[in-house]
Coordinates of C-alpha atoms in Angstrom, one line a residue:
M1 CA -75.6 -96.8 -68.8
G2 CA -73.2 -95.6 -71.6
E3 CA -74.8 -98.0 -74.3
H4 CA -78.5 -97.9 -75.1
N5 CA -78.3 -101.3 -77.4
V6 CA -78.9 -103.9 -75.0
E7 CA -79.6 -107.6 -75.7
Q8 CA -82.8 -108.5 -73.8
Q9 CA -82.3 -112.3 -74.1
F10 CA -78.9 -113.8 -74.3
D11 CA -77.7 -117.4 -74.0
E12 CA -74.2 -118.7 -72.9
K13 CA -72.9 -118.3 -76.7
K14 CA -73.9 -114.6 -76.8
S15 CA -72.4 -114.1 -73.1
Q16 CA -69.1 -115.8 -74.3
A17 CA -69.0 -113.6 -77.4
F18 CA -69.5 -110.4 -75.3
M19 CA -66.8 -111.4 -72.9
K20 CA -64.6 -111.8 -76.1
A21 CA -65.5 -108.4 -77.2
L22 CA -64.9 -107.0 -73.8
L23 CA -61.4 -108.5 -73.4
E24 CA -60.5 -107.3 -77.1
D25 CA -61.8 -103.8 -76.1
L26 CA -59.6 -103.7 -73.0
R27 CA -56.5 -105.0 -75.0
A28 CA -57.4 -102.1 -77.6
L29 CA -57.5 -99.5 -74.7
E30 CA -54.1 -100.7 -73.5
F31 CA -52.7 -100.4 -77.0
M32 CA -54.1 -97.1 -77.5
I33 CA -52.4 -95.7 -74.1
E34 CA -49.1 -97.2 -75.3
T35 CA -49.2 -95.6 -78.8
G36 CA -50.5 -92.2 -77.7
R37 CA -53.8 -92.5 -79.3
F38 CA -55.6 -90.2 -76.6
E39 CA -55.9 -86.4 -76.3
T40 CA -53.6 -84.7 -74.0
G41 CA -52.8 -81.2 -72.8
V42 CA -56.5 -80.4 -72.5
T43 CA -58.6 -80.3 -69.4
R44 CA -62.3 -80.3 -69.9
I45 CA -65.1 -80.3 -67.3
G46 CA -68.7 -81.4 -67.5
A47 CA -71.6 -82.4 -65.6
E48 CA -74.9 -84.6 -65.5
Q49 CA -77.8 -83.4 -63.5
E50 CA -80.3 -85.9 -62.4
M51 CA -83.6 -84.5 -61.3
F52 CA -87.3 -85.4 -59.8
L53 CA -90.5 -84.7 -61.7
V54 CA -93.2 -83.9 -59.0
D55 CA -96.9 -83.5 -59.5
R56 CA -99.1 -80.8 -58.0
N57 CA -99.4 -82.7 -54.7
L58 CA -95.5 -82.9 -54.7
R59 CA -95.6 -86.5 -55.2
P60 CA -93.5 -88.2 -58.0
A61 CA -94.9 -87.7 -61.4
P62 CA -94.1 -90.6 -63.7
I63 CA -94.1 -88.6 -66.8
S64 CA -90.5 -88.7 -68.0
L65 CA -91.3 -89.9 -71.6
E66 CA -94.0 -87.4 -72.1
V67 CA -91.7 -84.5 -70.7
L68 CA -88.9 -85.6 -73.2
D69 CA -91.4 -85.8 -76.2
R70 CA -92.4 -82.2 -75.6
A71 CA -88.7 -80.8 -74.8
K72 CA -87.2 -82.4 -77.7
D73 CA -83.6 -81.6 -76.6
P74 CA -81.0 -84.3 -77.1
R75 CA -79.2 -83.3 -73.9
L76 CA -82.1 -84.6 -71.9
T77 CA -82.5 -88.2 -71.5
T78 CA -84.3 -90.8 -69.2
E79 CA -83.3 -92.2 -65.9
I80 CA -84.2 -95.3 -64.4
A81 CA -87.5 -94.3 -63.0
R82 CA -90.5 -92.5 -65.0
F83 CA -90.3 -89.8 -62.4
N84 CA -86.5 -89.0 -63.0
L85 CA -84.7 -87.2 -65.7
E86 CA -81.1 -86.4 -66.7
A87 CA -79.5 -83.5 -68.4
N88 CA -76.2 -83.9 -69.9
L89 CA -74.3 -80.6 -70.0
T90 CA -72.0 -79.7 -72.8
P91 CA -68.1 -80.2 -72.0
L92 CA -66.2 -77.0 -71.3
H93 CA -62.5 -76.1 -71.3
L94 CA -61.4 -75.3 -67.8
T95 CA -60.6 -71.8 -68.3
G96 CA -62.5 -68.4 -68.3
P97 CA -65.9 -68.2 -67.4
C98 CA -66.5 -72.1 -67.6
F99 CA -68.5 -72.4 -64.3
G100 CA -70.8 -69.4 -65.2
E101 CA -71.3 -71.0 -68.6
M102 CA -72.3 -74.2 -67.0
E103 CA -74.6 -72.6 -64.7
R104 CA -76.4 -70.7 -67.6
E105 CA -76.7 -74.1 -69.5
L106 CA -78.0 -75.9 -66.7
R107 CA -80.6 -73.2 -65.8
E108 CA -81.7 -73.2 -69.7
L109 CA -82.1 -76.9 -69.4
L110 CA -84.2 -77.0 -66.0
A111 CA -86.5 -74.1 -67.6
L112 CA -87.1 -76.3 -70.7
V113 CA -87.9 -79.4 -68.6
R114 CA -90.1 -77.1 -66.0
T115 CA -91.9 -75.7 -69.1
S116 CA -92.6 -79.0 -70.7
A117 CA -93.6 -80.5 -67.4
A118 CA -96.0 -77.6 -66.6
G119 CA -98.2 -78.6 -69.5
L120 CA -98.6 -81.9 -67.9
G121 CA -99.2 -80.5 -64.3
A122 CA -96.0 -81.2 -63.0
D123 CA -92.6 -79.5 -62.0
V124 CA -88.8 -80.1 -61.6
L125 CA -87.3 -80.6 -58.1
L126 CA -83.5 -80.9 -57.2
S127 CA -83.0 -83.1 -54.2
G128 CA -80.7 -86.0 -53.4
I129 CA -83.7 -88.1 -52.3
L130 CA -87.4 -86.7 -52.6
P131 CA -89.0 -86.3 -49.2
T132 CA -92.3 -87.5 -50.3
L133 CA -91.2 -90.6 -51.9
K134 CA -92.9 -93.7 -50.6
K135 CA -92.0 -97.5 -51.0
S136 CA -95.3 -98.0 -52.9
D137 CA -93.7 -95.7 -55.6
L138 CA -90.9 -98.2 -56.3
T139 CA -92.7 -100.6 -58.4
L140 CA -91.9 -102.0 -61.9
E141 CA -94.7 -99.9 -63.4
N142 CA -92.7 -96.9 -62.6
L143 CA -89.6 -98.2 -64.2
A144 CA -88.7 -96.3 -67.4
P145 CA -89.8 -98.4 -70.3
I146 CA -86.4 -98.8 -71.9
P147 CA -84.7 -102.2 -72.5
R148 CA -81.4 -101.6 -70.6
Y149 CA -83.3 -100.9 -67.3
Y150 CA -85.5 -104.2 -67.7
Q151 CA -82.3 -106.2 -68.5
L152 CA -80.4 -104.3 -65.5
N153 CA -83.3 -105.3 -63.2
R154 CA -83.3 -108.9 -64.4
G155 CA -79.7 -109.2 -64.3
V156 CA -79.1 -107.9 -60.8
I157 CA -81.9 -110.0 -59.6
A158 CA -80.7 -113.1 -61.1
L159 CA -77.2 -112.6 -59.6
R160 CA -78.5 -111.8 -56.2
G161 CA -81.1 -114.7 -56.1
G162 CA -83.5 -112.9 -53.9
P163 CA -84.8 -109.5 -52.6
F164 CA -82.6 -106.8 -51.6
S165 CA -82.3 -106.1 -47.9
I166 CA -81.9 -102.5 -46.9
H167 CA -80.7 -101.6 -43.3
I168 CA -79.4 -98.0 -42.5
K169 CA -79.1 -96.7 -39.1
G170 CA -79.0 -92.9 -38.4
L171 CA -80.9 -90.9 -36.0
D172 CA -83.8 -93.3 -36.9
E173 CA -83.4 -96.8 -38.3
L174 CA -84.8 -98.2 -41.6
E175 CA -84.9 -101.8 -42.2
I176 CA -87.0 -103.1 -45.3
M177 CA -86.8 -105.7 -48.0
H178 CA -87.5 -104.8 -51.8
D179 CA -87.9 -107.0 -54.7
N180 CA -86.2 -104.9 -57.6
I181 CA -83.8 -102.3 -58.4
M182 CA -86.2 -99.4 -58.3
M183 CA -84.5 -98.3 -54.8
E184 CA -81.9 -97.0 -57.0
S185 CA -84.4 -94.3 -58.4
C186 CA -84.7 -92.7 -54.7
N187 CA -81.2 -91.1 -55.5
T188 CA -80.4 -88.2 -57.9
S189 CA -77.0 -86.7 -58.1
F190 CA -75.1 -83.9 -59.7
Q191 CA -72.1 -85.8 -61.4
V192 CA -69.1 -83.8 -62.0
Q193 CA -66.6 -84.9 -64.8
F194 CA -62.8 -84.0 -65.1
Q195 CA -60.9 -85.0 -68.3
T196 CA -57.3 -85.8 -67.9
S197 CA -54.6 -87.6 -69.8
P198 CA -53.5 -91.4 -69.5
A199 CA -50.3 -90.4 -67.9
Q200 CA -51.9 -88.2 -65.2
F201 CA -54.8 -90.5 -64.8
A202 CA -53.6 -92.5 -61.7
V203 CA -52.7 -89.2 -60.0
H204 CA -55.8 -87.4 -60.8
Y205 CA -58.1 -90.5 -59.8
N206 CA -56.1 -90.6 -56.4
T207 CA -56.7 -87.2 -55.8
A208 CA -60.6 -87.5 -56.5
Q209 CA -60.7 -90.3 -54.2
A210 CA -59.2 -88.2 -51.6
I211 CA -61.1 -85.1 -52.1
T212 CA -64.6 -86.6 -52.4
S213 CA -64.8 -86.8 -48.6
P214 CA -64.3 -83.0 -47.8
V215 CA -66.2 -81.8 -50.8
L216 CA -69.1 -84.3 -50.0
A217 CA -69.1 -83.1 -46.5
A218 CA -69.9 -79.5 -47.6
A219 CA -72.5 -80.7 -50.1
V220 CA -74.6 -83.1 -48.2
N221 CA -78.3 -83.0 -49.1
S222 CA -80.1 -86.3 -48.5
P223 CA -80.9 -86.9 -44.8
L224 CA -84.4 -88.5 -45.2
L225 CA -85.9 -91.5 -46.6
F226 CA -89.4 -92.8 -46.3
G227 CA -89.8 -90.2 -43.4
H228 CA -86.6 -91.7 -41.4
R229 CA -83.7 -89.4 -40.5
L230 CA -80.7 -91.5 -41.6
W231 CA -77.1 -90.4 -42.7
Q232 CA -76.5 -86.7 -43.9
E233 CA -76.0 -88.1 -47.4
T234 CA -78.3 -91.2 -47.3
R235 CA -77.6 -91.8 -51.0
V236 CA -74.5 -93.3 -50.2
A237 CA -75.9 -96.1 -48.0
L238 CA -79.1 -96.6 -50.2
F239 CA -77.1 -97.0 -53.5
Q240 CA -74.8 -99.5 -52.2
H241 CA -77.7 -101.7 -50.9
S242 CA -80.1 -100.8 -53.9
T243 CA -77.9 -102.5 -56.6
D244 CA -76.1 -105.1 -54.3
A245 CA -76.0 -108.2 -56.7
R246 CA -73.9 -110.4 -54.4
S247 CA -75.2 -113.9 -53.5
R248 CA -75.0 -115.3 -50.0
T249 CA -71.7 -117.1 -51.1
Q250 CA -70.1 -113.8 -52.3
L251 CA -71.2 -112.0 -49.1
A252 CA -69.5 -114.7 -47.2
R253 CA -66.3 -114.2 -49.2
S254 CA -66.7 -110.4 -48.5
Q255 CA -66.9 -109.7 -52.3
P256 CA -67.2 -106.1 -52.9
T257 CA -70.2 -104.4 -54.1
R258 CA -70.7 -102.9 -57.7
V259 CA -71.4 -99.6 -55.8
S260 CA -68.0 -99.1 -54.1
F261 CA -65.4 -96.5 -53.1
G262 CA -62.8 -99.1 -53.9
D263 CA -60.0 -101.1 -51.8
R264 CA -56.7 -99.6 -52.9
W265 CA -54.9 -96.8 -54.6
L266 CA -54.4 -96.8 -58.2
K267 CA -50.7 -97.2 -59.0
S268 CA -50.1 -96.2 -62.5
S269 CA -53.0 -96.8 -65.2
V270 CA -56.7 -96.7 -65.6
V271 CA -56.4 -100.2 -67.0
E272 CA -56.0 -101.4 -63.3
L273 CA -59.6 -100.4 -62.7
F274 CA -61.0 -102.2 -65.7
H275 CA -58.8 -105.3 -64.8
D276 CA -60.5 -105.3 -61.4
Q277 CA -64.1 -104.7 -62.7
I278 CA -63.9 -107.5 -65.2
S279 CA -62.2 -109.9 -62.8
R280 CA -64.9 -109.3 -60.0
F281 CA -68.2 -108.6 -61.7
R282 CA -70.0 -110.7 -64.3
P283 CA -71.7 -109.0 -67.1
I284 CA -75.4 -108.4 -66.2
M285 CA -75.9 -106.5 -69.7
I286 CA -74.6 -107.2 -73.1
T287 CA -74.4 -105.5 -76.4
Q288 CA -73.5 -107.2 -79.7
G289 CA -71.5 -105.2 -82.0
D290 CA -69.5 -106.0 -85.1
E291 CA -66.7 -103.6 -84.5
D292 CA -63.1 -104.8 -84.6
P293 CA -61.3 -102.1 -82.4
F294 CA -57.9 -103.0 -83.9
Q295 CA -59.2 -102.8 -87.4
V296 CA -60.7 -99.3 -86.5
L297 CA -57.2 -98.4 -85.2
A298 CA -55.4 -99.7 -88.3
R299 CA -57.7 -97.4 -90.6
G300 CA -56.6 -94.4 -88.3
G301 CA -60.2 -94.3 -86.5
T302 CA -61.0 -94.2 -83.0
P303 CA -62.9 -97.4 -81.8
L304 CA -66.1 -97.1 -79.8
L305 CA -65.1 -99.8 -77.3
S306 CA -68.8 -100.5 -76.8
A307 CA -68.4 -103.8 -74.8
L308 CA -65.9 -101.9 -72.3
R309 CA -68.2 -98.9 -71.9
M310 CA -71.3 -101.3 -71.4
H311 CA -69.7 -103.2 -68.7
N312 CA -68.2 -100.2 -67.0
G313 CA -71.8 -98.8 -66.9
T314 CA -72.9 -101.5 -64.6
V315 CA -70.1 -100.7 -62.0
W316 CA -70.8 -97.7 -60.0
R317 CA -67.8 -96.6 -58.3
W318 CA -68.3 -93.4 -56.5
N319 CA -65.5 -92.1 -58.7
R320 CA -65.7 -93.9 -62.1
A321 CA -63.2 -93.9 -65.0
C322 CA -64.9 -93.1 -68.2
Y323 CA -63.7 -93.5 -71.9
G324 CA -65.1 -91.0 -74.4
I325 CA -64.7 -89.6 -77.9
T326 CA -64.6 -86.0 -78.7
D327 CA -64.4 -84.7 -82.3
G328 CA -63.0 -88.2 -83.3
I329 CA -60.4 -88.2 -80.7
A330 CA -60.5 -90.6 -77.5
H331 CA -60.2 -89.1 -74.0
L332 CA -60.3 -90.3 -70.4
R333 CA -62.3 -88.7 -67.7
I334 CA -63.1 -89.0 -63.9
E335 CA -66.7 -89.0 -63.0
N336 CA -67.5 -88.0 -59.6
R337 CA -70.9 -89.6 -58.7
A338 CA -70.9 -88.8 -55.0
L339 CA -72.5 -85.4 -54.9
P340 CA -76.2 -85.1 -54.5
S341 CA -78.6 -83.2 -56.7
G342 CA -79.5 -79.6 -55.3
P343 CA -80.3 -77.6 -53.1
T344 CA -79.9 -74.9 -55.9
V345 CA -78.0 -74.6 -59.0
Q346 CA -75.7 -72.2 -57.6
D347 CA -74.9 -74.8 -54.8
E348 CA -74.2 -77.5 -57.2
I349 CA -72.0 -75.3 -59.7
A350 CA -70.1 -74.2 -56.3
N351 CA -69.6 -77.9 -55.3
A352 CA -68.3 -78.6 -58.8
A353 CA -65.9 -75.6 -58.7
F354 CA -64.6 -76.7 -55.3
F355 CA -64.0 -80.3 -56.6
V356 CA -62.3 -79.3 -59.9
G357 CA -60.2 -76.5 -58.0
L358 CA -58.9 -79.3 -55.7
M359 CA -58.3 -81.6 -58.6
V360 CA -55.8 -79.3 -60.0
A361 CA -54.1 -77.9 -57.0
L362 CA -53.9 -81.0 -54.7
P363 CA -51.4 -83.1 -56.5
Q364 CA -49.1 -80.1 -56.8
A365 CA -49.3 -79.1 -53.0
Y366 CA -49.1 -82.7 -51.6
G367 CA -47.4 -85.0 -54.4
E368 CA -48.4 -88.5 -54.4
I369 CA -51.5 -89.0 -52.4
A370 CA -50.9 -92.6 -51.8
N371 CA -47.7 -91.8 -49.9
R372 CA -49.5 -89.2 -47.4
L373 CA -52.5 -91.1 -46.8
S374 CA -53.4 -94.7 -46.2
F375 CA -56.4 -96.0 -48.4
D376 CA -58.2 -97.1 -45.3
D377 CA -58.3 -93.6 -44.0
A378 CA -59.6 -92.1 -47.3
K379 CA -62.3 -94.7 -47.2
E380 CA -63.3 -94.1 -43.7
N381 CA -63.2 -90.4 -44.5
F382 CA -65.8 -90.8 -47.3
F383 CA -68.2 -92.8 -45.1
A384 CA -67.7 -90.2 -42.1
A385 CA -68.8 -87.3 -44.5
A386 CA -71.7 -89.3 -45.6
R387 CA -72.9 -90.1 -42.3
H388 CA -72.0 -86.7 -40.4
G389 CA -71.6 -84.0 -43.1
L390 CA -69.6 -81.0 -41.8
D391 CA -69.6 -82.8 -38.3
A392 CA -67.2 -85.5 -39.7
Q393 CA -63.7 -85.8 -38.5
F394 CA -61.1 -86.8 -41.2
R395 CA -57.7 -88.2 -41.0
W396 CA -56.1 -85.9 -43.4
L397 CA -52.7 -85.7 -45.6
D398 CA -50.6 -84.3 -42.8
G399 CA -51.5 -87.2 -40.6
K400 CA -53.5 -85.3 -38.3
S401 CA -57.3 -85.8 -37.3
R402 CA -59.2 -82.7 -38.6
S403 CA -62.7 -81.5 -38.4
A404 CA -64.3 -81.2 -41.9
T405 CA -65.3 -77.7 -41.1
S406 CA -61.6 -76.6 -40.1
L407 CA -60.1 -78.5 -42.9
I408 CA -62.3 -77.0 -45.5
L409 CA -62.0 -73.3 -44.4
S410 CA -58.3 -73.5 -43.5
D411 CA -56.7 -75.5 -46.0
L412 CA -58.8 -76.9 -49.0
L413 CA -60.7 -73.5 -50.1
P414 CA -57.4 -71.7 -50.3
L415 CA -56.0 -74.6 -52.2
A416 CA -58.9 -74.9 -54.7
R417 CA -58.9 -71.0 -55.1
A418 CA -55.1 -71.4 -56.3
G419 CA -56.1 -74.3 -58.5
L420 CA -58.7 -72.5 -60.5
K421 CA -56.7 -69.4 -60.6
Q422 CA -53.7 -71.5 -62.0
D423 CA -56.0 -72.6 -64.9
H424 CA -57.1 -69.0 -65.7
V425 CA -60.8 -69.4 -64.5
D426 CA -62.3 -65.9 -64.2
S427 CA -61.8 -64.4 -60.9
S428 CA -65.7 -63.6 -60.7
D429 CA -66.4 -67.1 -61.1
I430 CA -63.9 -68.1 -58.4
D431 CA -65.2 -65.5 -55.9
K432 CA -68.7 -66.4 -56.6
Y433 CA -68.6 -70.1 -56.4
L434 CA -66.1 -70.8 -53.7
G435 CA -67.8 -67.9 -51.8
I436 CA -71.0 -69.9 -51.8
V437 CA -69.1 -72.9 -50.4
E438 CA -67.3 -70.9 -47.7
D439 CA -70.6 -69.4 -46.6
R440 CA -72.4 -72.6 -46.4
V441 CA -69.6 -74.2 -44.3
R442 CA -69.1 -71.2 -42.0
S443 CA -72.8 -71.2 -41.3
G444 CA -73.0 -75.0 -41.2
R445 CA -76.2 -74.8 -43.1
T446 CA -76.0 -77.6 -45.8
G447 CA -79.1 -78.8 -47.6
A448 CA -79.2 -81.8 -45.1
R449 CA -78.9 -79.7 -42.1
W450 CA -81.7 -77.3 -43.4
M451 CA -83.9 -80.2 -44.0
L452 CA -83.3 -81.8 -40.5
N453 CA -83.8 -78.3 -39.0
S454 CA -87.0 -77.4 -40.9
L455 CA -88.4 -80.9 -39.8
A456 CA -87.6 -80.3 -36.2
S457 CA -89.4 -76.9 -36.4
L458 CA -92.6 -78.2 -38.0
D459 CA -95.4 -79.2 -35.5
G460 CA -94.6 -82.8 -34.4
H461 CA -98.4 -83.6 -34.1
E462 CA -98.8 -83.2 -38.0
P463 CA -98.8 -86.4 -39.8
G464 CA -95.7 -87.5 -41.6
D465 CA -97.0 -87.2 -45.0
M466 CA -97.9 -83.6 -44.2
R467 CA -94.4 -82.7 -42.9
A468 CA -92.8 -84.3 -46.1
R469 CA -95.1 -82.4 -48.3
T470 CA -94.5 -79.1 -46.5
L471 CA -90.7 -79.7 -46.7
T472 CA -90.9 -80.4 -50.4
A473 CA -93.2 -77.5 -51.1
T474 CA -90.7 -75.3 -49.3
I475 CA -87.6 -76.8 -51.2
L476 CA -89.5 -76.2 -54.5
A477 CA -90.2 -72.6 -53.5
R478 CA -86.7 -71.8 -52.3
Q479 CA -85.1 -73.1 -55.4
K480 CA -87.3 -70.8 -57.6
E481 CA -86.1 -67.8 -55.3
D482 CA -82.6 -68.4 -56.5
K483 CA -80.7 -68.2 -53.2
P484 CA -78.1 -70.7 -52.2
V485 CA -79.3 -73.0 -49.3
H486 CA -77.3 -71.2 -46.4
E487 CA -79.4 -68.1 -47.0
W488 CA -82.8 -70.1 -46.8
K489 CA -85.4 -69.7 -44.1
L490 CA -86.5 -72.8 -42.5
A491 CA -89.8 -74.5 -43.8
A492 CA -92.9 -73.4 -41.8
A493 CA -96.2 -75.1 -41.6
G494 CA -98.1 -72.3 -43.7
E495 CA -95.9 -73.1 -46.9
L496 CA -98.0 -76.0 -47.7
T497 CA -101.5 -74.6 -48.8
D498 CA -103.4 -77.7 -49.7
W499 CA -103.2 -79.8 -46.5
S500 CA -106.0 -82.1 -47.5
Q501 CA -103.9 -84.0 -49.9
S502 CA -102.0 -85.4 -46.8
Y503 CA -105.4 -87.1 -45.6
Q504 CA -106.4 -88.9 -49.0
T505 CA -105.6 -92.3 -47.8
V506 CA -105.1 -94.1 -44.3
G507 CA -101.4 -94.6 -44.8
Q508 CA -100.8 -90.9 -44.9
F509 CA -101.7 -90.0 -41.5
M510 CA -102.0 -93.4 -39.6
V511 CA -99.9 -93.8 -36.3
T512 CA -96.9 -96.1 -36.7
D513 CA -95.3 -95.9 -33.5
L514 CA -97.3 -98.7 -31.9
F515 CA -97.7 -100.2 -28.5
T516 CA -98.8 -103.6 -28.8
V517 CA -99.3 -106.7 -26.6
R518 CA -99.1 -110.5 -27.2
P519 CA -102.1 -112.9 -26.4
D520 CA -100.5 -114.3 -23.2
D521 CA -99.4 -111.0 -21.8
L522 CA -101.3 -109.9 -18.7
V523 CA -104.2 -107.8 -18.9
D524 CA -102.5 -105.5 -16.4
L525 CA -99.9 -104.7 -18.9
A526 CA -102.3 -103.6 -21.5
A527 CA -104.2 -101.4 -19.0
S528 CA -101.0 -99.8 -17.9
L529 CA -100.0 -99.0 -21.5
M530 CA -103.3 -97.3 -21.9
D531 CA -102.7 -95.2 -18.9
W532 CA -99.0 -94.5 -19.5
R533 CA -99.3 -93.6 -23.1
H534 CA -102.9 -91.9 -22.8
I535 CA -104.3 -94.3 -25.6
R536 CA -107.7 -96.1 -25.7
H537 CA -106.8 -99.1 -28.1
V538 CA -103.9 -101.8 -27.9
P539 CA -103.4 -104.1 -30.7
V540 CA -102.7 -107.7 -30.0
E541 CA -100.1 -109.2 -32.4
D542 CA -98.1 -112.4 -32.6
E543 CA -94.3 -112.8 -32.7
D544 CA -94.4 -112.3 -36.6
G545 CA -96.3 -108.9 -36.5
R546 CA -99.7 -110.5 -37.6
L547 CA -102.8 -108.8 -36.1
L548 CA -104.7 -111.1 -33.7
G549 CA -107.0 -108.9 -31.7
L550 CA -107.6 -105.5 -29.9
V551 CA -107.8 -104.5 -26.5
T552 CA -110.2 -101.6 -25.9
H553 CA -110.6 -98.9 -23.1
R554 CA -114.4 -99.7 -23.3
G555 CA -113.6 -103.4 -22.7
L556 CA -111.4 -102.9 -19.8
L557 CA -114.3 -100.8 -18.3
R558 CA -116.7 -103.6 -18.9
L559 CA -114.4 -106.1 -17.2
L560 CA -114.0 -103.8 -14.2
S561 CA -117.8 -103.3 -13.9
R562 CA -118.4 -107.0 -14.1
G563 CA -115.5 -107.8 -11.7
S564 CA -112.8 -110.3 -12.6
N565 CA -113.6 -113.9 -13.4
A566 CA -110.1 -115.1 -13.0
P567 CA -109.6 -117.9 -10.5
S568 CA -108.1 -116.9 -7.1
G569 CA -104.3 -116.5 -7.7
K570 CA -104.4 -116.4 -11.3
S571 CA -104.1 -113.2 -13.6
L572 CA -106.2 -112.6 -16.5
T573 CA -104.4 -112.7 -20.0
V574 CA -105.1 -110.4 -23.0
R575 CA -106.2 -113.6 -24.8
E576 CA -109.3 -113.6 -22.5
I577 CA -110.6 -110.3 -23.1
M578 CA -109.4 -109.0 -26.5
K579 CA -111.6 -108.7 -29.4
P580 CA -110.5 -111.3 -31.9
N581 CA -110.0 -110.5 -35.8
P582 CA -111.0 -106.9 -35.6
T583 CA -112.0 -104.9 -38.4
S584 CA -109.0 -103.5 -40.2
V585 CA -108.0 -101.7 -43.2
S586 CA -104.8 -101.4 -45.6
S587 CA -102.7 -98.2 -45.7
T588 CA -104.1 -97.4 -49.2
T589 CA -107.7 -97.4 -48.0
P590 CA -109.2 -94.0 -48.9
T591 CA -110.0 -91.9 -45.8
L592 CA -113.7 -91.6 -46.4
E593 CA -114.1 -95.3 -46.8
A594 CA -112.4 -95.8 -43.6
I595 CA -114.8 -93.3 -41.9
E596 CA -117.6 -95.0 -43.3
I597 CA -116.4 -98.3 -41.8
M598 CA -116.0 -96.7 -38.4
Q599 CA -119.5 -95.3 -38.5
R600 CA -121.3 -98.4 -39.8
G601 CA -119.5 -100.6 -37.1
G602 CA -119.7 -98.1 -34.2
I603 CA -115.9 -98.4 -33.6
G604 CA -113.4 -95.8 -32.7
C605 CA -110.3 -97.5 -33.9
L606 CA -109.0 -99.4 -37.3
P607 CA -105.7 -101.3 -37.2
V608 CA -103.9 -100.8 -40.5
V609 CA -102.6 -104.2 -42.0
D610 CA -100.4 -104.6 -45.3
N611 CA -99.4 -108.1 -46.4
N612 CA -100.7 -109.5 -43.2
Q613 CA -98.4 -107.3 -41.2
L614 CA -99.6 -104.7 -38.6
V615 CA -98.3 -101.4 -40.1
G616 CA -100.3 -98.9 -38.1
I617 CA -103.6 -97.7 -36.4
V618 CA -106.0 -95.0 -37.0
T619 CA -108.5 -93.8 -34.3
S620 CA -111.6 -91.2 -34.2
Y621 CA -108.9 -88.8 -32.5
D622 CA -106.9 -88.9 -35.8
F623 CA -109.8 -88.0 -38.0
L624 CA -110.6 -85.2 -35.4
T625 CA -107.1 -83.8 -35.9
A626 CA -107.6 -83.8 -39.7
T627 CA -110.9 -81.9 -39.3
A628 CA -109.3 -79.4 -37.1
G629 CA -106.9 -78.6 -40.0
L630 CA -110.0 -77.6 -42.1
F631 CA -111.1 -75.0 -39.7
K632 CA -107.8 -73.5 -39.3

């Protein structure tokens, strides 16, 4: 968020004071640019690594504060959820073995976190979205207990005026409602930073916008959310939904979201971005400082611009402009936020090298990007990359439609190599990291593709929870093997040693692909469903998904044995034969408790109901399947 000093309660007077400070900071920024107060002639790179903490069962481990207390390293900090952490890498000059140094520091920090977490029965996992995450993990109890996160949640909810609606369509379709900002914690990224000068900022920012699409296409690593196969980089769709603070009125006016690719090329200055953000987005967090930036400048100092940085931290552009201070000198940098965490440290550093090489070389090769590519095409390219990864088609700077794979291999990797060589990056670094990208693209084995292929190779009869845990266990093991993702073998069922943890509660293995009927449907329809789908129980629900009854195979046999009581010419309806108000359980009901309920009641099926909605069903067959796993 940039600033940790957040006012948790503020009235109109404090809001006005913050806005005054924000506008004053912006004027000071413009003055600093005009009078040459920024560092120039230096290119630095940096990165921020977000990560998941997982317990022994490969589920989110909400222990971030305890891990930080054990690690005691200022480069590590909290993220929005208790099961996330962030590592801030040391900025490096773009030259020599900078990428190798970045990899070494990142490994050092991950080893420190892993050691600290191990004492708490946990581990570290790099993944854009954790496969074992559940909606039930996204409660405010798992929000990191930091004032700025509480205020961010309050501010976004207040502006929106209601719950978030999330609807993402991919191979599967996900549509859910959520009442807080914790959906954002599903996403972890590897954010690459590139320092530039005020004079070159617009050129480099437009370059970042153009190249994010092909770099992302090669880096996708987030195809799954709550067991649904969605976009190759589902983070992009999810993040835009999870912090969408627009009211219905703003939606009707097509107001952009705070998470945005943007809507136009930058013309000349970073100030244009801040003008746009202040114009469009009301402050949702404020800080009260007593700094007068112009007085600081008059004394020869460098102002913090705290209000500007605070507001900028609540607008999440996929390429974000950042103001910073190094050794008392102000600088500008571009932070690319689109790349996912993982699959391995090597893959992440390779993605960073690809991005940075293109940042250097593309403007020299193509000139002004805005003259070669329409912004709408750049934006469409970005979402195509997020949806389809290496299968995306791009409209490129030459005016032609190109496949992501062809464009990367034929044009962009040679260009990135030239850019890194121009800035005297060690040839060994160039060969290693761009070689990883090349091999990944040639094989088509991105992290996302590996996950989807692995999921397809697992036994489809296993419960979704077990497949998710198998996938997560394999990712964790492969990351420790220290090979890039294109060299990974697919996940196999045997890689999950403790299968019993996937049968602790009913929700972990219940059937959710339900065949249901309504009370006024014909009995013949219920009987046909049983015959066609080889099932013995059909839930009866109303139009709102509320459980009303249950049609059983035994009930149909009883009907046949007695003969139909329906008047001549009239067909029986489900209402007349269903068992009303059947015994049900919730998805959090312990498995042993569910078995006891079935034994006591002499029943073979339990509908699963959450919040008065039918969400699944478990039968004696499902328990038999679980028992079979024990003997295997």
